[in-house]
Amino acid sequence: MWGGRFAEGPSAIMREINASIPFDKALWRQDIAASKAHVAMLGAQGIVSAEDAAAISAGLGTVAAEYAANGVPEDWALEDIHMTTESRLAELIGPVAGRLHTARSRNDQVATDFRLWVRDAIDEALSGLNALQVALVTRAGEHAASIMPGFTHLQTAQPVTLGHHLMAYYEMAARDVSRFADARARMNRSPLGAAALAGTGFPIDRNATAKALGFAGPTANSLDSVSDRDFALDYLMAASQCALHLSRLAEEFIIWASQPFGFVRLPDSLSTGSSIMPQKKNPDAAELVRGHSGRITGCLVSLMMTMKGLPLAYSKDMQDDKPPVFEAAGLLTLCLAAMTGMVEATTFRTERMRAAAELGYATATDLADWLVRQADIPFREAHHITGAAVKLAESRGVALDALPLADLQAIDARIDERVFAALSVEASVAARASHGGTAPIEVGKRVAEARLALGLE
């Protein structure tokens, strides 16, 4: 490849550190597609003859069929997927294969291939997120009125519904969808034709190749075209945020499956046992999702450090851009599938959840709110009165609504028998009917909106 400039070939060390074929062979489909678009444009522009363009295109089809059937061979002397494909093309059709590289460089070639790959990865993430959203909305609809404790600081706070809880993760997933969609729209420009860094003197048609590859148009600056990896960072940022959301959901299932909580029975298909303790059913899939979030975020940091401080235009450091993106994409696909399956197949023990919601004085805020509404007491004073009632109930080991009216009136005479209607967990969740609240009627509205947005209605 470099014979005209170098007197001798690279050392074994140089071949090993320089070769990217072990990982960039994953780009073969995109490399073939971009090469076919490029040679079609060269033929249409008269830069190569129609006969040569046809021979090259047919040869690329043969190479693609070989890769699909047998995989991509790894010859480190050929360095990367681009030279591997061109070398095989030359074996098939002879010297005319050399015309394929007219008016392009490996710099714009890899930038194009990588964009195409990341665009496909975004589409895969969006598909996975859609499946997760459908699962969340479906289960939320089933449990719009199922009562469970809501937590702050992992302490019982106020009663909520399981449907409301699950819909919180739907909202997180919806934001993930928007981030991936924004990244896709922003990166959907073709760098093909930027050549090494300065463009080309051949009369190419960059709009034609962009259209052939499904891009919205060509990139505007040749230097930026070959040196930009923002699209990969955008993907990793969206993937990292999505992984954090999946990790939070996984943690919920891990906690809920523990014996002290007992809120869920996880599906056998996403659990494992113990080699020594036959009673164990471990939430390993959820734990791995939680762990993978760190690896995905690490991939983002890795690429950010690779790109930090690189001068224009292309530098060989950028060969390290693909492994973290490939790793993150594979992990994210697994995590989305695992959590979707978990949401779909988990058995929610709603009777255990409701019983837990009745503990921890979860309706204390309802007593304070009742004092504000019915007795016209300032909230801070109502807060103090309620605190005294909780202290009394705790000393007796009973729930708030189990305290005799006389004892409540001894704390504050303005309390009357109407208060008991506000102290049940059912009354508590039903009262919170503000937009986005946990009342079953509100949860039902949000579920209906989500189903419509997902095309389920």
Short mmCIF file of N, CA and C in Angstrom, two decimals, residues 7 62 157 184 187 216 228 249 267 292 312 322 327 337 345 354 402 427 430 449 455:
data_model
loop_
_atom_site.label_atom_id
_atom_site.label_comp_id
_atom_site.label_asym_id
_atom_site.label_seq_id
_atom_site.Cartn_x
_atom_site.Cartn_y
_atom_site.Cartn_z
N ALA A 7 10.87 2.41 2.07
CA ALA A 7 11.88 1.48 1.58
C ALA A 7 11.68 0.08 2.15
N THR A 62 -20.08 -9.56 -4.76
CA THR A 62 -19.49 -10.87 -4.51
C THR A 62 -18.76 -10.90 -3.17
N ALA A 157 -42.71 6.91 52.44
CA ALA A 157 -43.05 8.33 52.41
C ALA A 157 -44.56 8.52 52.31
N ARG A 184 -29.61 11.15 16.17
CA ARG A 184 -29.73 10.62 14.81
C ARG A 184 -29.92 11.75 13.80
N MET A 187 -26.59 13.73 13.34
CA MET A 187 -25.45 13.07 12.68
C MET A 187 -25.75 12.65 11.25
N ALA A 216 -29.35 13.01 5.03
CA ALA A 216 -30.13 14.20 4.68
C ALA A 216 -29.38 15.10 3.71
N ASP A 228 -14.55 14.74 12.81
CA ASP A 228 -15.68 14.76 13.74
C ASP A 228 -16.02 13.37 14.23
N LEU A 249 -33.96 1.03 37.35
CA LEU A 249 -35.06 0.08 37.30
C LEU A 249 -34.61 -1.29 37.79
N PRO A 267 -39.12 -13.68 37.08
CA PRO A 267 -39.24 -14.86 36.22
C PRO A 267 -38.01 -15.76 36.33
N HIS A 292 -23.55 -3.31 34.08
CA HIS A 292 -23.22 -2.88 32.72
C HIS A 292 -23.33 -1.38 32.54
N LEU A 312 -6.89 19.31 14.24
CA LEU A 312 -7.46 18.94 12.95
C LEU A 312 -6.35 18.45 12.03
N LYS A 322 -13.84 3.19 17.68
CA LYS A 322 -14.87 2.18 17.44
C LYS A 322 -15.06 1.17 18.57
N GLU A 327 -18.73 -1.84 21.96
CA GLU A 327 -18.98 -2.48 23.26
C GLU A 327 -20.25 -1.94 23.89
N ALA A 337 -33.14 -5.53 26.44
CA ALA A 337 -33.89 -6.79 26.30
C ALA A 337 -34.15 -7.42 27.67
N ALA A 345 -42.58 -10.16 32.52
CA ALA A 345 -42.82 -11.48 33.11
C ALA A 345 -42.83 -11.52 34.63
N ARG A 354 -49.39 -3.50 49.24
CA ARG A 354 -50.40 -2.72 49.96
C ARG A 354 -50.17 -2.77 51.46
N ALA A 402 -55.78 3.99 63.46
CA ALA A 402 -56.19 3.14 64.58
C ALA A 402 -56.21 3.91 65.90
N ALA A 427 -57.77 6.36 50.24
CA ALA A 427 -58.13 7.77 50.21
C ALA A 427 -56.92 8.63 49.89
N ALA A 430 -56.19 8.37 46.10
CA ALA A 430 -57.29 8.96 45.33
C ALA A 430 -57.28 10.47 45.42
N GLU A 449 -52.62 8.13 27.28
CA GLU A 449 -51.80 9.02 26.45
C GLU A 449 -50.58 8.28 25.89
N GLY A 455 -48.72 4.12 19.55
CA GLY A 455 -49.47 3.49 18.47
C GLY A 455 -50.18 2.22 18.88
#
